[in-house]
Amino acid sequence: MTPKTPSVRALSRYLLRPQASLHSRCHSKPHSRQYSAAAAGARLNMPLEYDSTPLLHHTSKSALANPELPEHIRKGQTKRINLYTAVNEALRHALQIDERVLVFGEDIQFGGVFRCTMNLAADFGTDRVFNTPLSEQGLVGFAIGAAAEGMRPVAEVQFADYVFPAFDQIHNEAAKYRYRSGSTGVHCGGLTIRMPCGSVGHGALYHTQSPEALFTHTPGLRVVVPRSPVQAKGLLLSSIRAADPVIFMEPKILYRAAVEQVPVDAYHLPLDKAEVLKTGKDVTIISYGTPLYTCSAAIAAAEKDFGCSVELIDLRTIYPWDRETVLDSVKKTGRAIVVHESMMNAGVGAEVAATIQEQAFLRLEAPVKRVAGWATHTGLVFEKIIIPDVTRVYDAIKKTIDY
Amino acid sequence: MPFRCSARRLQLQRLPTPCNASRTVRAPWQCRGVASTANAEKVLFPGALNSEFTNTLEFLRPSKSKGAISTYRCLNQYGEVIDKSTGADTTDEEAIELYKNMVQLSIMDLLMFEAQRQGRLSFYMVSAGEEGISIGSASALHPSDVIFTQYRESGVYLQRGFTLAQFMNQLFANSSDNGLGRNMPVHYGSKELNIHTISSTLATQIPHAAGAAYALKLQNAGIVGRIGAPTAGEETTERVAVCFFGEGAASEGDFHSALNIAATRQVPCIFICRNNGYAISTPTSDQYRGDGIAARGAGYGIDTLRVDGNDIFAVRRAVKEARKLALEDGGRPVLVECMAYRVGHHSTSDDSFAYRQRVEVEDWKRRDNPITRLRKWMEGRGVWDEEKEKKLRSGTRKEVLRAFEEAEKQKKPNIKHAFTDVWEEITEEQRAHVSEMADILKRYPKEYDLEGYEGGAQGLDELLQKR
């Protein structure tokens, strides 16, 4: 007999064994917690349906139809994996083909707190896959030094929220290394810094942040945010191969949630191209990472309710970003909405909106709308009113079309 | 950060389901805590395995300890070798070379400081009082060892073969400057000499050195193939990384994180601290309260030595020995604290008499400095005299001035270098910016004086054509 509310005894047992969940049913459904459930009368803000979203490749055929994949991959096999496994596979491949690749960070060796580095230390040795002391400035600085001596370090910052101690190293050192070295040609382009980012429903102030805008203000860096396992694998491999330092931000809510068919062999996706996920003619939505799923749900509802047609663009690489694809789309639709999780103030949306205003002014039929986090911090129980949801994107489409 | 740690642990078990690594990887030096028994002689806490129990409640009090860590020296202030059995570890010819380099550095410093005062250079920093540290340590290293410097180590470049022309080109940021005119004066760098380009941000180079040393460790061990062509005449494949920094920079978090990660990864890295008593105006009493920087080494588990920085022979022996140690058993970090006194101003933007007595500086100049100490030794050996000294000084002065004038005449680099090398390739955004700037230059030619730049106002055109 399982009591509905845990007894004090059960609670103390839980405290003794922190791995055990209070409710055994939580094991199978980690996302169906009370605080992330939909409101009783909700029609728009329903839990995101990763199983059926058109943004993920549910069949091998659709995954292999991607024209960006090379010919031999498109003829190859796929398997259904989630995002952390895709990251793991990319790292595994990179370690396999290039002896200069190193994978390190806090708690990497046992597999990482998000399992992204599972079994890598055992298979490639602790010389190449290892734990570092708990110091972000130290491990990023260490990575820069190793990269400057020709290695290809893939450093992990455990949460994007904790990248700030390394901010000086990233902004003043990694980004400027090639520039200041001048004709000596020394650079740290082999560097990739991975970090889980974004909201998870209960991350509060320091397990929720998406600080990409702080890095898009730094020339010399590439900032990449994948939205799916296929992207995570292809973009991470390109990032590791790239000759510029890359900030690779992994939306952690997708680690397990986003599951799709992914080519088994290694492949690379371009670091300077946005992807049009859905074509439309009335309004363009530009986003990246997790909010794309929110946008997709909002678009489905809006198209049904208003009979409009919405184009959805995934930026993929936030900086330097693909202006051409975005501008072409907005010139066609005449309306644009930018959606991201992090704060609106001076966020990526500001840059995209300003560029659209500057380059497509005469084609605009409505102001460029930004749907983003409010200018506040993500207090634990307030997340659902701070992070953009389906309702806010839906309303933005309505307002933009009605303008 | 206890909050953060617990938050992470919480995250660990909440976000993904708990991770039970199928294979646990454990290197030999990793320890596993074993529960202690009631009458065990030693505590077996995993964080300090060798700690013994005590019944005495006694705080470890550095303020009450016997005294400071000793300072190693070979020569006394009169240039006499103290331990005759070890001697000075050098030939007369080699010592004279070192002396000449120190003199050249000090003459270059005097002239360039003056040039800045005349407005011919934008900025300068002298090495006065610390010539022995940079030149002595560089002479004890292998040319293929990788070096990271802070900015008061011009002697390292000089000793490794950076030419007067290269110094001057960098100071004038002219078209021959290998920094392409992007850096402030004194921010030298050289690929051939294996010295990474200086950045103004203090202490950031310390973790870089640890990371570079790790790359070298893997290459030394053959886990990764040698990256980059070996230096000409390189007989050894084993390399170390060397990092210079001042005692002020050692207060930065980067110092802490670098020494810690260097120790945990056991990298062949020599950390050389120049403790010259001041960080701009801040005396060491406001910088730290421990026994200098050397006292921190043991805390990180790093072999450490304090050396008399005014004694070039002591510095050389220390660094030579440190290099041997650093390469032992696959690699380990070593910390060397070189004691000195910053005789000059912090930089040309600083008047140090605002915070220290002129007499204190004069006293140091007169009483002891690395150049006169070596000169006394050479005179004691009968290999140097007043005439040679005069000849060296006037000759060097001429050489420096010739290089100075040569560099001053040269044009500034092409203005395209304002945009290149930010990324490997010019980005679309940059191309738009270049084209906008080129348009401005075309329409307001009189507002910009670009005659002095190589290629003039047309410099940007090349970037626009390249498509």
PDB file of C-alpha atoms in Angstrom, chain A residues 14 18-20 27 30 33 35 99-100 102 106 109-110 112-115 118-119 121-123 126-128 130-139 141-146 148-151 158-159 162 165 168-169 172-173 175 177-184 186 200 202-203 207 218-222 243-244 252 256 319-320 323 351, chain B residues 1 4-5 7-8 11-23 25-27 29-30 146 148 177-180 182-183 189-191 196-199 201-205 207-212 214-219 223-225 227 239 253-254 257-258 260-261 264-265 267 417-425 427 429 433:
ATOM      1  CA  TYR A  14      14.422   9.555   0.947  1.00  0.00           C
ATOM      2  CA  PRO A  18      18.846  10.834  -2.273  1.00  0.00           C
ATOM      3  CA  GLN A  19      18.694   8.887  -5.520  1.00  0.00           C
ATOM      4  CA  ALA A  20      15.314   7.400  -4.728  1.00  0.00           C
ATOM      5  CA  HIS A  27      10.699   7.487 -12.573  1.00  0.00           C
ATOM      6  CA  PRO A  30      10.095  12.922 -15.058  1.00  0.00           C
ATOM      7  CA  ARG A  33       5.354  17.177 -12.312  1.00  0.00           C
ATOM      8  CA  TYR A  35       4.289  22.533 -11.397  1.00  0.00           C
ATOM      9  CA  GLU A  99      43.927  12.440 -31.208  1.00  0.00           C
ATOM     10  CA  ARG A 100      44.134  16.154 -30.416  1.00  0.00           C
ATOM     11  CA  LEU A 102      40.292  16.398 -25.313  1.00  0.00           C
ATOM     12  CA  GLU A 106      33.582  19.146 -13.838  1.00  0.00           C
ATOM     13  CA  GLN A 109      34.814  11.304 -16.055  1.00  0.00           C
ATOM     14  CA  PHE A 110      31.903   9.313 -14.640  1.00  0.00           C
ATOM     15  CA  GLY A 112      28.688  13.907 -16.624  1.00  0.00           C
ATOM     16  CA  VAL A 113      25.704  15.084 -14.621  1.00  0.00           C
ATOM     17  CA  PHE A 114      23.662  14.963 -17.816  1.00  0.00           C
ATOM     18  CA  ARG A 115      25.276  11.752 -19.105  1.00  0.00           C
ATOM     19  CA  MET A 118      29.089   8.448 -20.638  1.00  0.00           C
ATOM     20  CA  ASN A 119      31.790   5.809 -21.171  1.00  0.00           C
ATOM     21  CA  ALA A 121      36.781   8.104 -20.173  1.00  0.00           C
ATOM     22  CA  ALA A 122      36.719   4.310 -20.154  1.00  0.00           C
ATOM     23  CA  ASP A 123      37.052   4.080 -23.913  1.00  0.00           C
ATOM     24  CA  THR A 126      41.647   9.575 -18.601  1.00  0.00           C
ATOM     25  CA  ASP A 127      44.457  11.372 -20.400  1.00  0.00           C
ATOM     26  CA  ARG A 128      41.943  12.620 -22.914  1.00  0.00           C
ATOM     27  CA  PHE A 130      39.060  13.852 -17.434  1.00  0.00           C
ATOM     28  CA  ASN A 131      37.689  15.771 -14.465  1.00  0.00           C
ATOM     29  CA  THR A 132      38.964  19.232 -13.671  1.00  0.00           C
ATOM     30  CA  PRO A 133      38.863  21.028 -10.326  1.00  0.00           C
ATOM     31  CA  LEU A 134      35.682  23.013  -9.720  1.00  0.00           C
ATOM     32  CA  SER A 135      36.770  26.268 -11.325  1.00  0.00           C
ATOM     33  CA  GLU A 136      35.273  27.588 -14.527  1.00  0.00           C
ATOM     34  CA  GLN A 137      37.887  30.260 -15.116  1.00  0.00           C
ATOM     35  CA  GLY A 138      40.542  27.634 -14.570  1.00  0.00           C
ATOM     36  CA  LEU A 139      39.158  24.985 -16.857  1.00  0.00           C
ATOM     37  CA  GLY A 141      41.742  29.094 -19.329  1.00  0.00           C
ATOM     38  CA  PHE A 142      43.324  25.633 -19.375  1.00  0.00           C
ATOM     39  CA  ALA A 143      41.352  24.825 -22.531  1.00  0.00           C
ATOM     40  CA  ILE A 144      42.510  28.025 -24.225  1.00  0.00           C
ATOM     41  CA  GLY A 145      46.138  27.213 -23.445  1.00  0.00           C
ATOM     42  CA  ALA A 146      45.789  23.685 -24.765  1.00  0.00           C
ATOM     43  CA  ALA A 148      46.812  27.577 -28.416  1.00  0.00           C
ATOM     44  CA  GLU A 149      49.286  24.685 -28.440  1.00  0.00           C
ATOM     45  CA  GLY A 150      47.344  22.901 -31.168  1.00  0.00           C
ATOM     46  CA  MET A 151      44.918  20.695 -29.246  1.00  0.00           C
ATOM     47  CA  GLN A 158      28.287  22.292 -16.023  1.00  0.00           C
ATOM     48  CA  PHE A 159      25.518  24.881 -16.411  1.00  0.00           C
ATOM     49  CA  TYR A 162      28.142  29.145 -14.143  1.00  0.00           C
ATOM     50  CA  PRO A 165      33.658  33.109 -13.724  1.00  0.00           C
ATOM     51  CA  ASP A 168      37.041  37.113 -18.832  1.00  0.00           C
ATOM     52  CA  GLN A 169      38.802  34.092 -20.304  1.00  0.00           C
ATOM     53  CA  ASN A 172      39.220  38.795 -23.419  1.00  0.00           C
ATOM     54  CA  GLU A 173      41.273  35.737 -24.240  1.00  0.00           C
ATOM     55  CA  ALA A 175      37.843  35.635 -28.649  1.00  0.00           C
ATOM     56  CA  TYR A 177      43.681  35.322 -29.279  1.00  0.00           C
ATOM     57  CA  ARG A 178      43.978  35.182 -33.066  1.00  0.00           C
ATOM     58  CA  TYR A 179      43.516  38.934 -33.493  1.00  0.00           C
ATOM     59  CA  ARG A 180      46.173  39.955 -31.012  1.00  0.00           C
ATOM     60  CA  SER A 181      48.628  37.309 -32.236  1.00  0.00           C
ATOM     61  CA  GLY A 182      48.637  39.043 -35.612  1.00  0.00           C
ATOM     62  CA  SER A 183      50.899  37.565 -38.239  1.00  0.00           C
ATOM     63  CA  THR A 184      52.333  34.991 -35.812  1.00  0.00           C
ATOM     64  CA  VAL A 186      48.724  31.612 -33.214  1.00  0.00           C
ATOM     65  CA  VAL A 200      13.787  22.996 -17.093  1.00  0.00           C
ATOM     66  CA  HIS A 202      12.372  24.102 -11.692  1.00  0.00           C
ATOM     67  CA  GLY A 203      15.854  25.503 -12.232  1.00  0.00           C
ATOM     68  CA  HIS A 207      19.883  26.408 -13.467  1.00  0.00           C
ATOM     69  CA  THR A 218      31.869  39.331 -28.576  1.00  0.00           C
ATOM     70  CA  PRO A 219      33.467  39.290 -32.031  1.00  0.00           C
ATOM     71  CA  GLY A 220      35.652  36.248 -32.507  1.00  0.00           C
ATOM     72  CA  LEU A 221      33.272  33.707 -31.035  1.00  0.00           C
ATOM     73  CA  ARG A 222      30.763  31.430 -32.688  1.00  0.00           C
ATOM     74  CA  ALA A 243      38.974  26.954 -36.545  1.00  0.00           C
ATOM     75  CA  ASP A 244      37.189  29.500 -34.338  1.00  0.00           C
ATOM     76  CA  LYS A 252      19.083  20.836 -21.177  1.00  0.00           C
ATOM     77  CA  ARG A 256      15.968  13.438 -22.739  1.00  0.00           C
ATOM     78  CA  TYR A 319      26.479  34.408 -33.974  1.00  0.00           C
ATOM     79  CA  PRO A 320      27.607  35.024 -36.656  1.00  0.00           C
ATOM     80  CA  ARG A 323      21.020  37.301 -42.066  1.00  0.00           C
ATOM     81  CA  GLU A 351      19.914  42.368 -32.860  1.00  0.00           C
TER      82      GLU A 351
ATOM     83  CA  MET B   1      30.246  27.678  -2.710  1.00  0.00           C
ATOM     84  CA  ARG B   4      25.968  25.732  -5.534  1.00  0.00           C
ATOM     85  CA  CYS B   5      27.426  22.347  -4.802  1.00  0.00           C
ATOM     86  CA  ALA B   7      22.217  22.661  -5.977  1.00  0.00           C
ATOM     87  CA  ARG B   8      24.260  20.675  -8.427  1.00  0.00           C
ATOM     88  CA  GLN B  11      20.195  18.727 -10.152  1.00  0.00           C
ATOM     89  CA  LEU B  12      22.093  15.566 -10.686  1.00  0.00           C
ATOM     90  CA  GLN B  13      19.367  13.428  -9.252  1.00  0.00           C
ATOM     91  CA  ARG B  14      16.414  15.388 -10.472  1.00  0.00           C
ATOM     92  CA  LEU B  15      16.928  16.302 -14.064  1.00  0.00           C
ATOM     93  CA  PRO B  16      18.105  13.129 -15.631  1.00  0.00           C
ATOM     94  CA  THR B  17      17.484   9.943 -13.745  1.00  0.00           C
ATOM     95  CA  PRO B  18      20.399   9.066 -11.513  1.00  0.00           C
ATOM     96  CA  CYS B  19      23.569   8.238 -13.296  1.00  0.00           C
ATOM     97  CA  ASN B  20      25.163   4.960 -12.489  1.00  0.00           C
ATOM     98  CA  ALA B  21      28.209   4.834 -14.676  1.00  0.00           C
ATOM     99  CA  SER B  22      28.408   1.361 -16.070  1.00  0.00           C
ATOM    100  CA  ARG B  23      32.182   1.455 -15.852  1.00  0.00           C
ATOM    101  CA  VAL B  25      37.288   4.875 -14.190  1.00  0.00           C
ATOM    102  CA  ARG B  26      39.800   5.352 -11.423  1.00  0.00           C
ATOM    103  CA  ALA B  27      43.340   6.525 -11.927  1.00  0.00           C
ATOM    104  CA  TRP B  29      46.376   8.534  -7.588  1.00  0.00           C
ATOM    105  CA  GLN B  30      42.686   8.787  -6.919  1.00  0.00           C
ATOM    106  CA  VAL B 146      56.624  27.313 -24.559  1.00  0.00           C
ATOM    107  CA  PHE B 148      53.680  32.832 -21.475  1.00  0.00           C
ATOM    108  CA  ASP B 177      55.033  44.548 -36.352  1.00  0.00           C
ATOM    109  CA  ASN B 178      54.014  40.905 -36.157  1.00  0.00           C
ATOM    110  CA  GLY B 179      51.104  41.997 -33.968  1.00  0.00           C
ATOM    111  CA  LEU B 180      49.878  43.928 -37.047  1.00  0.00           C
ATOM    112  CA  ARG B 182      46.826  45.871 -32.872  1.00  0.00           C
ATOM    113  CA  ASN B 183      48.430  45.782 -29.446  1.00  0.00           C
ATOM    114  CA  GLY B 189      54.790  37.799 -29.223  1.00  0.00           C
ATOM    115  CA  SER B 190      56.705  35.373 -31.390  1.00  0.00           C
ATOM    116  CA  LYS B 191      55.771  32.058 -32.924  1.00  0.00           C
ATOM    117  CA  HIS B 196      52.678  33.573 -26.831  1.00  0.00           C
ATOM    118  CA  THR B 197      51.542  37.135 -27.447  1.00  0.00           C
ATOM    119  CA  ILE B 198      51.045  39.196 -24.311  1.00  0.00           C
ATOM    120  CA  SER B 199      47.595  40.386 -23.304  1.00  0.00           C
ATOM    121  CA  THR B 201      44.585  41.167 -18.695  1.00  0.00           C
ATOM    122  CA  LEU B 202      46.562  40.097 -15.644  1.00  0.00           C
ATOM    123  CA  ALA B 203      46.991  36.445 -14.731  1.00  0.00           C
ATOM    124  CA  THR B 204      44.852  35.106 -17.589  1.00  0.00           C
ATOM    125  CA  GLN B 205      48.009  33.574 -19.024  1.00  0.00           C
ATOM    126  CA  PRO B 207      45.831  28.825 -16.707  1.00  0.00           C
ATOM    127  CA  HIS B 208      46.839  29.063 -20.385  1.00  0.00           C
ATOM    128  CA  ALA B 209      50.299  27.881 -19.398  1.00  0.00           C
ATOM    129  CA  ALA B 210      48.777  24.979 -17.467  1.00  0.00           C
ATOM    130  CA  GLY B 211      46.704  23.993 -20.513  1.00  0.00           C
ATOM    131  CA  ALA B 212      49.653  24.375 -22.875  1.00  0.00           C
ATOM    132  CA  TYR B 214      49.100  19.610 -20.634  1.00  0.00           C
ATOM    133  CA  ALA B 215      49.282  19.619 -24.430  1.00  0.00           C
ATOM    134  CA  LEU B 216      53.072  19.285 -24.142  1.00  0.00           C
ATOM    135  CA  LYS B 217      52.706  16.491 -21.601  1.00  0.00           C
ATOM    136  CA  LEU B 218      50.602  14.456 -24.019  1.00  0.00           C
ATOM    137  CA  GLN B 219      53.116  15.176 -26.775  1.00  0.00           C
ATOM    138  CA  ILE B 223      49.908  10.084 -26.613  1.00  0.00           C
ATOM    139  CA  VAL B 224      49.537  12.854 -29.163  1.00  0.00           C
ATOM    140  CA  GLY B 225      51.992  13.422 -32.004  1.00  0.00           C
ATOM    141  CA  ILE B 227      52.273  19.501 -32.976  1.00  0.00           C
ATOM    142  CA  ARG B 239      59.156  20.286 -23.498  1.00  0.00           C
ATOM    143  CA  GLY B 253      41.497  33.989  -9.277  1.00  0.00           C
ATOM    144  CA  ASP B 254      43.263  32.747 -12.393  1.00  0.00           C
ATOM    145  CA  SER B 257      42.695  28.013 -10.539  1.00  0.00           C
ATOM    146  CA  ALA B 258      45.796  27.572 -12.690  1.00  0.00           C
ATOM    147  CA  ASN B 260      45.324  23.929  -8.768  1.00  0.00           C
ATOM    148  CA  ILE B 261      44.541  22.475 -12.181  1.00  0.00           C
ATOM    149  CA  THR B 264      45.696  17.892 -10.372  1.00  0.00           C
ATOM    150  CA  ARG B 265      46.681  17.235 -14.002  1.00  0.00           C
ATOM    151  CA  VAL B 267      51.554  19.185 -15.999  1.00  0.00           C
ATOM    152  CA  HIS B 417      44.033  44.482 -40.372  1.00  0.00           C
ATOM    153  CA  ALA B 418      41.476  46.270 -38.231  1.00  0.00           C
ATOM    154  CA  PHE B 419      39.024  43.613 -39.397  1.00  0.00           C
ATOM    155  CA  THR B 420      40.998  40.487 -40.255  1.00  0.00           C
ATOM    156  CA  ASP B 421      41.858  37.647 -37.849  1.00  0.00           C
ATOM    157  CA  VAL B 422      38.824  38.165 -35.622  1.00  0.00           C
ATOM    158  CA  TRP B 423      37.532  34.904 -37.012  1.00  0.00           C
ATOM    159  CA  GLU B 424      39.475  32.677 -39.369  1.00  0.00           C
ATOM    160  CA  GLU B 425      37.537  34.228 -42.251  1.00  0.00           C
ATOM    161  CA  THR B 427      32.150  37.192 -41.770  1.00  0.00           C
ATOM    162  CA  GLU B 429      28.524  41.046 -40.987  1.00  0.00           C
ATOM    163  CA  HIS B 433      30.870  46.902 -41.895  1.00  0.00           C
TER     164      HIS B 433
END
